[in-house]
Amino acid sequence: CGRNSDAEKDVVQNAKRRWPAVNFEIREVAVGNNNTVKEVSAALKDLDSIKDVDVIVITRGGGSFEDLLPFSDEVLVRLVPAAKTPVVSAIGHEKDSPILDLVADYRASTPTDAGKRVVPDMFEELNYIEGLRARAVRYLENRIDNDLHRIETTRARAFQGITNRIALGREQIAKLMAQVTALSPQATLDRGYSVIQ
């Protein structure tokens, strides 16, 4: 951005309103004379080499067609898509359209728009996180309820299975007792027979 420019203030103030903890690495350069292409290109290369820079905003307030010509210069236009860091073009106003707007990763209609687009809104993010937290709680509660239901069902089946096995075992024991009793010599004696020796 230009030195002590309104465009810089617009980007910084609007970004800080949305995300107060945002940090800026600002390069003030010429944005309206013969050195513009050279200085903006150098600042772009410098910022692109810093690993902590998440996005680069090239910004300038409005002006005449001639004032904005440096932002259509081939050298600068080739550097922007070659950058590893995403580049936002915030040159002039909605009606201004230097070629830089066409090659940037995002074209902001104004510097104010750029400030709003480069950072998320803190309150929206907090609401989103709260929504995710509530969904996670509901998911865990449902999972616990389902697991408890499955455990209770399994326990009931196991109890019923054991009860059935015990009943079946008692029936088998009763049948065996009846067979043993029927085949017992004592049963013969009980029916009136005797054994004489």
Coordinates of C-alpha atoms in Angstrom, one line a residue:
C1 CA 0.0 0.0 0.0
G2 CA 1.0 3.6 -0.3
R3 CA 2.7 5.4 2.6
N4 CA 0.2 6.4 5.3
S5 CA -2.7 5.8 2.9
D6 CA -6.5 5.6 3.5
A7 CA -6.4 2.2 1.6
E8 CA -4.0 0.8 4.3
K9 CA -6.3 2.1 7.1
D10 CA -9.4 0.7 5.5
V11 CA -7.9 -2.8 5.1
V12 CA -6.4 -2.8 8.6
Q13 CA -9.4 -1.3 10.5
N14 CA -11.9 -3.6 8.7
A15 CA -9.9 -6.7 9.3
K16 CA -9.3 -5.9 13.0
R17 CA -13.0 -5.2 13.5
R18 CA -13.7 -8.8 12.2
W19 CA -10.8 -10.5 13.9
P20 CA -9.0 -8.3 16.5
A21 CA -6.0 -10.6 16.9
V22 CA -5.0 -10.3 13.2
N23 CA -1.4 -9.3 12.6
F24 CA -0.1 -7.3 9.6
E25 CA 3.2 -7.2 7.9
I26 CA 2.9 -3.9 6.0
R27 CA 5.1 -2.8 3.1
E28 CA 4.6 0.9 2.2
V29 CA 5.5 1.5 -1.4
A30 CA 5.0 4.0 -4.2
V31 CA 1.6 3.5 -5.8
G32 CA 1.4 6.3 -8.2
N33 CA 4.7 7.1 -9.9
N34 CA 7.4 5.6 -12.1
N35 CA 8.7 3.4 -9.1
T36 CA 5.4 1.7 -8.5
V37 CA 6.0 -1.5 -10.5
K38 CA 9.5 -1.9 -9.1
E39 CA 8.5 -1.2 -5.4
V40 CA 5.3 -3.2 -5.5
S41 CA 7.1 -6.2 -7.1
A42 CA 9.8 -6.1 -4.5
A43 CA 7.3 -5.9 -1.7
L44 CA 5.3 -8.8 -3.2
K45 CA 8.4 -11.0 -3.5
D46 CA 9.5 -10.1 0.1
L47 CA 6.1 -10.9 1.6
D48 CA 5.8 -14.1 -0.4
S49 CA 9.1 -15.3 1.1
I50 CA 7.8 -15.0 4.7
K51 CA 6.2 -18.3 5.7
D52 CA 3.9 -16.7 8.3
V53 CA 2.2 -14.5 5.8
D54 CA -1.2 -16.1 4.9
V55 CA -2.4 -13.6 2.3
I56 CA -1.0 -10.6 0.5
V57 CA -3.2 -7.6 -0.2
I58 CA -2.1 -5.2 -2.8
T59 CA -4.1 -2.1 -2.2
R60 CA -4.5 1.5 -3.5
G61 CA -7.3 4.0 -3.4
G62 CA -9.0 5.1 -6.6
G63 CA -7.5 7.3 -9.2
S64 CA -7.4 8.1 -12.9
F65 CA -6.8 5.5 -15.5
E66 CA -3.2 6.7 -15.9
D67 CA -2.7 6.5 -12.1
L68 CA -3.7 2.8 -12.1
L69 CA -1.7 1.8 -15.2
P70 CA 1.3 0.4 -13.1
F71 CA -1.1 -2.2 -11.8
S72 CA -1.6 -3.5 -15.4
D73 CA 2.2 -3.7 -16.0
E74 CA 3.3 -7.1 -17.4
V75 CA 6.1 -7.5 -14.8
L76 CA 3.7 -7.2 -11.9
V77 CA 1.0 -9.1 -13.6
R78 CA 3.3 -12.1 -14.1
L79 CA 4.5 -12.0 -10.5
V80 CA 1.1 -12.3 -8.9
P81 CA 0.1 -15.7 -10.2
A82 CA 3.6 -17.0 -9.6
A83 CA 3.4 -16.1 -5.9
K84 CA 2.9 -19.1 -3.5
T85 CA 0.9 -16.9 -1.1
P86 CA -2.7 -16.0 -2.2
V87 CA -2.9 -12.4 -3.5
V88 CA -5.9 -10.1 -3.1
S89 CA -6.1 -7.2 -5.5
A90 CA -7.8 -4.2 -3.9
I91 CA -7.0 -1.5 -6.4
G92 CA -9.3 1.5 -6.6
H93 CA -13.0 1.2 -6.6
E94 CA -15.6 -1.1 -8.2
K95 CA -15.4 0.7 -11.6
D96 CA -11.5 0.5 -11.7
S97 CA -10.2 -2.7 -13.3
P98 CA -6.4 -3.0 -13.8
I99 CA -5.2 -6.3 -15.2
L100 CA -3.9 -7.2 -11.7
D101 CA -7.5 -7.8 -10.8
L102 CA -7.7 -10.6 -13.4
V103 CA -4.7 -12.5 -12.2
A104 CA -5.0 -12.1 -8.5
D105 CA -6.5 -15.0 -6.4
Y106 CA -9.3 -12.6 -5.3
R107 CA -10.4 -9.2 -6.6
A108 CA -11.8 -7.0 -3.8
S109 CA -14.1 -4.3 -5.0
T110 CA -12.4 -1.8 -2.6
P111 CA -9.8 -1.8 0.1
T112 CA -12.6 -2.0 2.7
D113 CA -13.9 -5.1 1.0
A114 CA -10.4 -6.6 1.1
G115 CA -10.2 -6.0 4.9
K116 CA -13.5 -7.9 5.3
R117 CA -12.5 -10.8 3.0
V118 CA -9.0 -11.7 4.3
V119 CA -10.1 -12.6 7.8
P120 CA -13.2 -14.5 9.1
D121 CA -15.7 -12.7 11.4
M122 CA -14.8 -13.7 14.9
F123 CA -18.4 -13.8 16.1
E124 CA -19.5 -16.0 13.1
E125 CA -16.6 -18.3 13.9
L126 CA -17.5 -18.5 17.6
N127 CA -21.1 -19.3 16.7
Y128 CA -19.9 -21.9 14.3
I129 CA -17.6 -23.5 17.0
E130 CA -20.5 -23.4 19.4
G131 CA -22.7 -25.1 16.9
L132 CA -20.1 -27.8 16.4
R133 CA -19.7 -28.2 20.1
A134 CA -23.5 -28.6 20.5
R135 CA -23.5 -31.2 17.7
A136 CA -20.6 -33.1 19.3
V137 CA -22.4 -33.2 22.6
R138 CA -25.7 -34.4 21.0
Y139 CA -23.7 -37.0 19.0
L140 CA -22.0 -38.3 22.2
E141 CA -25.2 -38.3 24.1
N142 CA -26.9 -40.3 21.4
R143 CA -23.9 -42.6 21.2
I144 CA -24.0 -43.2 24.9
D145 CA -27.8 -43.8 24.9
N146 CA -27.4 -46.2 22.0
D147 CA -24.5 -48.0 23.7
L148 CA -26.5 -48.2 27.0
H149 CA -29.5 -49.5 25.1
R150 CA -27.4 -52.1 23.3
I151 CA -25.7 -53.1 26.7
E152 CA -29.2 -53.4 28.3
T153 CA -30.5 -55.5 25.4
T154 CA -27.4 -57.7 25.5
R155 CA -27.7 -58.1 29.3
A156 CA -31.4 -59.0 29.0
R157 CA -30.7 -61.5 26.2
A158 CA -27.9 -63.0 28.3
F159 CA -30.1 -63.2 31.4
Q160 CA -33.0 -64.8 29.3
G161 CA -30.5 -67.2 27.8
I162 CA -29.2 -68.2 31.1
T163 CA -32.7 -68.6 32.5
N164 CA -33.8 -70.7 29.5
R165 CA -30.7 -72.9 29.9
I166 CA -31.4 -73.4 33.6
A167 CA -35.0 -74.3 32.9
L168 CA -33.9 -76.7 30.2
G169 CA -31.3 -78.2 32.5
R170 CA -34.0 -78.7 35.2
E171 CA -36.2 -80.4 32.6
Q172 CA -33.4 -82.7 31.6
I173 CA -32.6 -83.5 35.2
A174 CA -36.3 -84.3 35.9
K175 CA -36.4 -86.6 32.9
L176 CA -33.3 -88.3 33.8
M177 CA -34.5 -88.7 37.4
A178 CA -37.8 -90.1 36.1
Q179 CA -35.8 -92.6 34.0
V180 CA -33.5 -93.6 36.8
T181 CA -36.5 -94.0 39.1
A182 CA -38.4 -96.1 36.6
L183 CA -35.4 -98.4 36.0
S184 CA -34.5 -98.6 39.7
P185 CA -35.0 -101.9 41.4
Q186 CA -36.6 -100.0 44.2
A187 CA -39.4 -98.9 41.8
T188 CA -40.1 -102.6 41.0
L189 CA -40.3 -103.3 44.8
D190 CA -42.5 -100.2 45.2
R191 CA -45.0 -101.7 42.7
G192 CA -45.4 -104.8 44.8
Y193 CA -42.8 -107.1 43.6
S194 CA -40.3 -108.6 46.0
V195 CA -37.0 -110.2 45.9
I196 CA -36.7 -113.4 47.8
Q197 CA -33.3 -115.0 48.6

